[in-house]
PDB file of C-alpha atoms in Angstrom:
ATOM      1  CA  GLY A 196     132.411  62.972  58.240  1.00 53.00           C
ATOM      2  CA  GLU A 197     133.250  64.695  61.466  1.00 64.00           C
ATOM      3  CA  ASP A 198     134.913  68.081  61.091  1.00 81.00           C
ATOM      4  CA  VAL A 199     135.338  70.750  63.754  1.00 88.00           C
ATOM      5  CA  GLU A 200     136.709  74.195  62.859  1.00 90.00           C
ATOM      6  CA  GLN A 201     137.913  77.153  64.875  1.00 94.00           C
ATOM      7  CA  SER A 202     139.594  80.440  64.079  1.00 89.00           C
ATOM      8  CA  LEU A 203     143.271  80.277  64.957  1.00 91.00           C
ATOM      9  CA  PHE A 204     143.862  83.525  66.865  1.00 95.00           C
ATOM     10  CA  LEU A 205     141.997  85.973  69.105  1.00 96.00           C
ATOM     11  CA  SER A 206     143.377  89.047  70.890  1.00 97.00           C
ATOM     12  CA  VAL A 207     141.390  90.721  73.652  1.00 97.00           C
ATOM     13  CA  ARG A 208     142.095  93.571  76.078  1.00 97.00           C
ATOM     14  CA  GLU A 209     142.300  92.654  79.736  1.00 97.00           C
ATOM     15  CA  GLY A 210     138.894  93.116  81.365  1.00 97.00           C
ATOM     16  CA  ASP A 211     136.953  92.745  78.103  1.00 97.00           C
ATOM     17  CA  SER A 212     134.942  89.667  77.126  1.00 97.00           C
ATOM     18  CA  SER A 213     136.429  87.006  74.841  1.00 97.00           C
ATOM     19  CA  VAL A 214     134.261  85.051  72.439  1.00 97.00           C
ATOM     20  CA  ILE A 215     135.744  81.921  70.895  1.00 97.00           C
ATOM     21  CA  ASN A 216     133.790  80.264  68.102  1.00 96.00           C
ATOM     22  CA  CYS A 217     133.555  76.735  66.786  1.00 95.00           C
ATOM     23  CA  THR A 218     131.630  75.224  63.881  1.00 93.00           C
ATOM     24  CA  TYR A 219     131.007  71.581  63.216  1.00 87.00           C
ATOM     25  CA  THR A 220     129.558  69.443  60.468  1.00 82.00           C
ATOM     26  CA  ASP A 221     128.011  66.433  62.185  1.00 76.00           C
ATOM     27  CA  SER A 222     124.911  67.198  64.238  1.00 73.00           C
ATOM     28  CA  SER A 223     124.698  63.840  65.975  1.00 76.00           C
ATOM     29  CA  SER A 224     126.886  64.851  68.903  1.00 74.00           C
ATOM     30  CA  THR A 225     125.635  64.274  72.424  1.00 79.00           C
ATOM     31  CA  TYR A 226     128.019  66.459  74.411  1.00 86.00           C
ATOM     32  CA  LEU A 227     130.247  69.320  73.359  1.00 90.00           C
ATOM     33  CA  TYR A 228     133.219  70.366  75.464  1.00 92.00           C
ATOM     34  CA  TRP A 229     135.625  73.248  75.827  1.00 95.00           C
ATOM     35  CA  TYR A 230     139.201  72.507  76.829  1.00 96.00           C
ATOM     36  CA  LYS A 231     142.035  74.879  77.749  1.00 96.00           C
ATOM     37  CA  GLN A 232     145.695  74.151  77.023  1.00 94.00           C
ATOM     38  CA  GLU A 233     148.487  76.205  78.551  1.00 92.00           C
ATOM     39  CA  PRO A 234     152.033  76.066  77.110  1.00 86.00           C
ATOM     40  CA  GLY A 235     153.671  72.665  77.485  1.00 80.00           C
ATOM     41  CA  ALA A 236     150.689  71.223  79.325  1.00 83.00           C
ATOM     42  CA  GLY A 237     147.886  68.783  78.658  1.00 86.00           C
ATOM     43  CA  LEU A 238     144.279  69.786  78.142  1.00 92.00           C
ATOM     44  CA  GLN A 239     142.078  70.936  81.003  1.00 93.00           C
ATOM     45  CA  LEU A 240     138.303  70.527  80.773  1.00 92.00           C
ATOM     46  CA  LEU A 241     136.651  73.924  81.249  1.00 94.00           C
ATOM     47  CA  THR A 242     132.986  73.258  80.650  1.00 93.00           C
ATOM     48  CA  TYR A 243     130.529  71.263  78.590  1.00 90.00           C
ATOM     49  CA  ILE A 244     127.072  71.586  77.095  1.00 91.00           C
ATOM     50  CA  PHE A 245     124.604  68.834  76.382  1.00 88.00           C
ATOM     51  CA  SER A 246     123.337  68.841  72.807  1.00 85.00           C
ATOM     52  CA  ASN A 247     119.728  69.549  73.789  1.00 87.00           C
ATOM     53  CA  MET A 248     120.702  72.745  75.603  1.00 89.00           C
ATOM     54  CA  ASP A 249     121.045  76.225  74.105  1.00 92.00           C
ATOM     55  CA  MET A 250     123.088  77.883  76.802  1.00 95.00           C
ATOM     56  CA  LYS A 251     125.094  77.012  79.873  1.00 94.00           C
ATOM     57  CA  GLN A 252     126.672  79.443  82.308  1.00 95.00           C
ATOM     58  CA  ASP A 253     129.444  78.586  84.724  1.00 92.00           C
ATOM     59  CA  GLN A 254     130.890  81.574  86.617  1.00 95.00           C
ATOM     60  CA  ARG A 255     132.797  83.658  84.017  1.00 96.00           C
ATOM     61  CA  LEU A 256     132.114  81.141  81.250  1.00 97.00           C
ATOM     62  CA  THR A 257     129.037  81.093  79.010  1.00 97.00           C
ATOM     63  CA  VAL A 258     128.551  78.442  76.331  1.00 96.00           C
ATOM     64  CA  LEU A 259     126.065  79.027  73.526  1.00 96.00           C
ATOM     65  CA  LEU A 260     124.932  76.289  71.152  1.00 95.00           C
ATOM     66  CA  ASN A 261     123.095  76.993  67.893  1.00 93.00           C
ATOM     67  CA  LYS A 262     122.158  73.578  66.575  1.00 89.00           C
ATOM     68  CA  LYS A 263     120.550  74.929  63.409  1.00 89.00           C
ATOM     69  CA  ASP A 264     123.772  76.643  62.341  1.00 90.00           C
ATOM     70  CA  LYS A 265     126.020  73.981  63.964  1.00 90.00           C
ATOM     71  CA  HIS A 266     127.799  76.716  65.878  1.00 93.00           C
ATOM     72  CA  LEU A 267     129.234  76.626  69.373  1.00 94.00           C
ATOM     73  CA  SER A 268     130.785  79.540  71.250  1.00 97.00           C
ATOM     74  CA  LEU A 269     132.584  80.138  74.527  1.00 97.00           C
ATOM     75  CA  ARG A 270     132.379  83.556  76.141  1.00 98.00           C
ATOM     76  CA  ILE A 271     134.851  84.445  78.878  1.00 97.00           C
ATOM     77  CA  ALA A 272     133.755  87.488  80.876  1.00 97.00           C
ATOM     78  CA  ASP A 273     136.305  89.909  82.401  1.00 97.00           C
ATOM     79  CA  THR A 274     139.240  88.275  80.621  1.00 97.00           C
ATOM     80  CA  GLN A 275     142.399  88.067  82.716  1.00 96.00           C
ATOM     81  CA  THR A 276     146.048  87.431  81.854  1.00 95.00           C
ATOM     82  CA  GLY A 277     145.693  83.920  83.247  1.00 94.00           C
ATOM     83  CA  ASP A 278     143.173  83.174  80.510  1.00 96.00           C
ATOM     84  CA  SER A 279     145.958  83.277  77.890  1.00 96.00           C
ATOM     85  CA  ALA A 280     146.004  79.799  76.392  1.00 97.00           C
ATOM     86  CA  ILE A 281     144.788  77.726  73.453  1.00 97.00           C
ATOM     87  CA  TYR A 282     141.109  76.797  73.619  1.00 98.00           C
ATOM     88  CA  PHE A 283     139.747  73.678  71.925  1.00 97.00           C
ATOM     89  CA  CYS A 284     136.174  72.710  71.299  1.00 95.00           C
ATOM     90  CA  ALA A 285     135.512  68.987  71.132  1.00 92.00           C
ATOM     91  CA  GLU A 286     132.540  66.923  70.102  1.00 88.00           C
ATOM     92  CA  ASP A 287     131.360  63.631  71.477  1.00 83.00           C
ATOM     93  CA  PHE A 288     129.555  61.872  68.665  1.00 72.00           C
ATOM     94  CA  GLY A 289     128.834  58.886  70.838  1.00 68.00           C
ATOM     95  CA  ASN A 290     131.306  56.793  68.851  1.00 62.00           C
ATOM     96  CA  GLU A 291     133.696  56.415  71.730  1.00 71.00           C
ATOM     97  CA  LYS A 292     136.188  59.168  70.871  1.00 82.00           C
ATOM     98  CA  LEU A 293     136.190  62.953  70.979  1.00 87.00           C
ATOM     99  CA  THR A 294     136.889  64.997  67.863  1.00 89.00           C
ATOM    100  CA  PHE A 295     138.807  68.215  68.511  1.00 93.00           C
ATOM    101  CA  GLY A 296     138.964  71.493  66.670  1.00 93.00           C
ATOM    102  CA  THR A 297     142.249  73.056  65.636  1.00 92.00           C
ATOM    103  CA  GLY A 298     142.320  75.352  68.664  1.00 95.00           C
ATOM    104  CA  THR A 299     142.102  79.137  69.132  1.00 97.00           C
ATOM    105  CA  ARG A 300     145.073  80.927  70.676  1.00 96.00           C
ATOM    106  CA  LEU A 301     143.785  83.641  73.028  1.00 97.00           C
ATOM    107  CA  THR A 302     146.186  86.520  73.677  1.00 97.00           C
ATOM    108  CA  ILE A 303     145.427  89.112  76.362  1.00 96.00           C
ATOM    109  CA  ILE A 304     146.485  92.690  75.716  1.00 94.00           C
ATOM    110  CA  PRO A 305     147.332  94.568  78.962  1.00 89.00           C
TER     111      PRO A 305
ATOM    112  CA  ASP B 296     144.473  60.204  93.057  1.00 55.00           C
ATOM    113  CA  THR B 297     146.917  62.458  91.256  1.00 72.00           C
ATOM    114  CA  GLY B 298     145.169  62.437  87.893  1.00 92.00           C
ATOM    115  CA  VAL B 299     146.560  61.026  84.662  1.00 95.00           C
ATOM    116  CA  SER B 300     150.332  60.593  84.741  1.00 96.00           C
ATOM    117  CA  GLN B 301     152.568  60.308  81.679  1.00 97.00           C
ATOM    118  CA  ASN B 302     156.245  59.436  81.505  1.00 97.00           C
ATOM    119  CA  PRO B 303     158.622  60.619  80.306  1.00 97.00           C
ATOM    120  CA  ARG B 304     157.675  64.287  79.830  1.00 95.00           C
ATOM    121  CA  HIS B 305     160.205  64.715  77.060  1.00 96.00           C
ATOM    122  CA  LYS B 306     162.002  62.245  74.823  1.00 98.00           C
ATOM    123  CA  ILE B 307     164.640  62.992  72.209  1.00 98.00           C
ATOM    124  CA  THR B 308     165.605  60.083  70.015  1.00 98.00           C
ATOM    125  CA  LYS B 309     167.524  59.431  66.849  1.00 98.00           C
ATOM    126  CA  ARG B 310     165.663  58.435  63.728  1.00 98.00           C
ATOM    127  CA  GLY B 311     165.305  54.686  63.511  1.00 98.00           C
ATOM    128  CA  GLN B 312     165.303  54.065  67.274  1.00 98.00           C
ATOM    129  CA  ASN B 313     162.376  52.597  69.195  1.00 98.00           C
ATOM    130  CA  VAL B 314     160.650  54.554  71.964  1.00 98.00           C
ATOM    131  CA  THR B 315     158.071  53.615  74.594  1.00 98.00           C
ATOM    132  CA  PHE B 316     155.802  55.929  76.565  1.00 97.00           C
ATOM    133  CA  ARG B 317     153.804  55.100  79.661  1.00 98.00           C
ATOM    134  CA  CYS B 318     150.430  56.350  80.859  1.00 98.00           C
ATOM    135  CA  ASP B 319     148.880  55.789  84.288  1.00 97.00           C
ATOM    136  CA  PRO B 320     145.177  56.707  84.179  1.00 96.00           C
ATOM    137  CA  ILE B 321     142.858  57.665  87.015  1.00 94.00           C
ATOM    138  CA  SER B 322     142.333  54.394  88.844  1.00 91.00           C
ATOM    139  CA  GLU B 323     138.516  54.349  88.637  1.00 89.00           C
ATOM    140  CA  HIS B 324     138.520  55.044  84.886  1.00 92.00           C
ATOM    141  CA  ASN B 325     138.165  51.994  82.683  1.00 91.00           C
ATOM    142  CA  ARG B 326     138.669  53.841  79.388  1.00 93.00           C
ATOM    143  CA  LEU B 327     142.093  54.999  78.246  1.00 95.00           C
ATOM    144  CA  TYR B 328     142.836  56.985  75.094  1.00 95.00           C
ATOM    145  CA  TRP B 329     145.967  57.941  73.178  1.00 96.00           C
ATOM    146  CA  TYR B 330     146.038  61.106  71.074  1.00 95.00           C
ATOM    147  CA  ARG B 331     148.761  62.784  69.070  1.00 96.00           C
ATOM    148  CA  GLN B 332     149.095  66.555  68.819  1.00 94.00           C
ATOM    149  CA  THR B 333     151.372  68.259  66.303  1.00 93.00           C
ATOM    150  CA  LEU B 334     152.272  71.935  66.407  1.00 87.00           C
ATOM    151  CA  GLY B 335     149.313  74.198  65.720  1.00 85.00           C
ATOM    152  CA  GLN B 336     146.801  71.362  65.591  1.00 89.00           C
ATOM    153  CA  GLY B 337     144.227  69.867  67.860  1.00 92.00           C
ATOM    154  CA  PRO B 338     144.685  66.382  69.304  1.00 94.00           C
ATOM    155  CA  GLU B 339     144.130  63.546  66.820  1.00 93.00           C
ATOM    156  CA  PHE B 340     142.784  60.221  67.990  1.00 92.00           C
ATOM    157  CA  LEU B 341     145.134  57.227  67.836  1.00 94.00           C
ATOM    158  CA  THR B 342     143.546  54.427  69.835  1.00 95.00           C
ATOM    159  CA  TYR B 343     141.527  53.590  72.925  1.00 93.00           C
ATOM    160  CA  PHE B 344     141.051  50.802  75.454  1.00 94.00           C
ATOM    161  CA  GLN B 345     138.089  49.615  77.460  1.00 93.00           C
ATOM    162  CA  ASN B 346     139.831  47.912  80.370  1.00 93.00           C
ATOM    163  CA  GLU B 347     142.490  45.731  78.690  1.00 92.00           C
ATOM    164  CA  ALA B 348     140.726  45.460  75.326  1.00 92.00           C
ATOM    165  CA  GLN B 349     141.880  47.727  72.508  1.00 91.00           C
ATOM    166  CA  LEU B 350     138.609  48.645  70.824  1.00 90.00           C
ATOM    167  CA  GLU B 351     139.544  51.079  68.085  1.00 86.00           C
ATOM    168  CA  LYS B 352     142.646  52.142  66.186  1.00 87.00           C
ATOM    169  CA  SER B 353     142.942  55.138  63.909  1.00 88.00           C
ATOM    170  CA  ARG B 354     144.380  54.844  60.421  1.00 82.00           C
ATOM    171  CA  LEU B 355     147.043  57.244  61.755  1.00 80.00           C
ATOM    172  CA  LEU B 356     148.365  54.317  63.779  1.00 83.00           C
ATOM    173  CA  SER B 357     150.737  52.672  61.316  1.00 88.00           C
ATOM    174  CA  ASP B 358     152.190  49.216  61.892  1.00 92.00           C
ATOM    175  CA  ARG B 359     155.183  50.881  63.577  1.00 95.00           C
ATOM    176  CA  PHE B 360     152.915  51.890  66.462  1.00 95.00           C
ATOM    177  CA  SER B 361     151.641  49.508  69.087  1.00 95.00           C
ATOM    178  CA  ALA B 362     149.726  50.138  72.291  1.00 96.00           C
ATOM    179  CA  GLU B 363     148.996  47.835  75.177  1.00 96.00           C
ATOM    180  CA  ARG B 364     147.091  47.927  78.414  1.00 96.00           C
ATOM    181  CA  PRO B 365     147.913  44.515  79.820  1.00 91.00           C
ATOM    182  CA  LYS B 366     145.989  44.499  83.089  1.00 87.00           C
ATOM    183  CA  GLY B 367     143.520  47.228  82.369  1.00 87.00           C
ATOM    184  CA  SER B 368     145.513  49.723  84.408  1.00 92.00           C
ATOM    185  CA  PHE B 369     148.528  51.523  82.894  1.00 97.00           C
ATOM    186  CA  SER B 370     149.171  51.622  79.161  1.00 98.00           C
ATOM    187  CA  THR B 371     152.250  51.804  76.968  1.00 98.00           C
ATOM    188  CA  LEU B 372     152.606  53.237  73.489  1.00 97.00           C
ATOM    189  CA  GLU B 373     155.606  52.016  71.500  1.00 97.00           C
ATOM    190  CA  ILE B 374     156.882  53.498  68.267  1.00 97.00           C
ATOM    191  CA  GLN B 375     159.351  51.374  66.324  1.00 97.00           C
ATOM    192  CA  ARG B 376     161.858  52.727  63.791  1.00 97.00           C
ATOM    193  CA  THR B 377     160.973  56.327  64.585  1.00 97.00           C
ATOM    194  CA  GLU B 378     160.778  58.880  61.776  1.00 96.00           C
ATOM    195  CA  GLN B 379     161.025  62.660  61.933  1.00 96.00           C
ATOM    196  CA  GLY B 380     157.314  62.865  61.183  1.00 95.00           C
ATOM    197  CA  ASP B 381     156.628  61.122  64.489  1.00 96.00           C
ATOM    198  CA  SER B 382     157.783  64.235  66.365  1.00 97.00           C
ATOM    199  CA  ALA B 383     154.734  65.402  68.305  1.00 96.00           C
ATOM    200  CA  MET B 384     153.132  65.587  71.720  1.00 95.00           C
ATOM    201  CA  TYR B 385     151.570  62.256  72.678  1.00 97.00           C
ATOM    202  CA  LEU B 386     148.640  62.729  75.016  1.00 96.00           C
ATOM    203  CA  CYS B 387     146.956  60.128  77.153  1.00 97.00           C
ATOM    204  CA  ALA B 388     143.477  60.581  78.602  1.00 95.00           C
ATOM    205  CA  SER B 389     141.114  58.480  80.674  1.00 94.00           C
ATOM    206  CA  SER B 390     137.402  58.510  81.377  1.00 91.00           C
ATOM    207  CA  PRO B 391     134.635  56.446  82.907  1.00 87.00           C
ATOM    208  CA  THR B 392     132.671  54.309  80.450  1.00 81.00           C
ATOM    209  CA  ASP B 393     129.762  56.744  80.650  1.00 77.00           C
ATOM    210  CA  ARG B 394     131.772  59.867  79.957  1.00 74.00           C
ATOM    211  CA  GLY B 395     128.885  62.305  80.077  1.00 74.00           C
ATOM    212  CA  VAL B 396     129.662  65.631  81.659  1.00 75.00           C
ATOM    213  CA  TYR B 397     133.172  64.631  82.658  1.00 76.00           C
ATOM    214  CA  GLY B 398     134.741  64.395  79.232  1.00 81.00           C
ATOM    215  CA  TYR B 399     138.279  63.130  79.318  1.00 87.00           C
ATOM    216  CA  THR B 400     140.950  63.795  81.909  1.00 92.00           C
ATOM    217  CA  PHE B 401     144.225  64.386  80.118  1.00 93.00           C
ATOM    218  CA  GLY B 402     147.783  63.855  81.239  1.00 94.00           C
ATOM    219  CA  SER B 403     150.476  66.457  80.611  1.00 93.00           C
ATOM    220  CA  GLY B 404     151.753  64.568  77.580  1.00 95.00           C
ATOM    221  CA  THR B 405     155.062  63.207  76.341  1.00 96.00           C
ATOM    222  CA  ARG B 406     156.823  65.439  73.843  1.00 96.00           C
ATOM    223  CA  LEU B 407     158.777  63.348  71.330  1.00 97.00           C
ATOM    224  CA  THR B 408     161.506  64.882  69.194  1.00 97.00           C
ATOM    225  CA  VAL B 409     163.067  62.686  66.516  1.00 98.00           C
ATOM    226  CA  VAL B 410     166.409  64.000  65.257  1.00 97.00           C
TER     227      VAL B 410
END
């Protein structure tokens, strides 16, 4: 079945890089997404990677995909206080719905 | 277009009452999704529509839940005889049929508290 896992918490000093990890079980996904959720808000799409890519860079964000290990990561360079949020990875298995991970709460230490 | 709009933002209801939530998707999007998010969890799929047709329902959607999208535009999600376990954030999202790089666009959600 489809299962997407993330570590629950990550604390990073302001200005350092944050790396949020995600593992999944089903390798038939077409797109993989990263969403950001701030308190009391809906989910905001940050970036995506197509399943035949290994890396995608978008300003401060870098997505790495290791298909062999079924591992996805999001790196945020120069982490700022405004990056504090919960980050979700999500997989599109082509079966009409997205499957979300449990979310990683990123806390920025001043 | 102001994005995906959900109303109300918050709803407190007594156990056993019925509640209805509304979602207005992005007008060009013909797919509309409902998800439920409980504290500390990621969103869980409930159901989705392609235009006015409801194409898939999760096993999470008991017979107390019903969703409609009568004219392929806005959608409503009704919960009958609410239970405390229904307390959650209910998220609506929309997308084009060929979602591709756009993923979903989410609304801000309706937070339901059943007391």
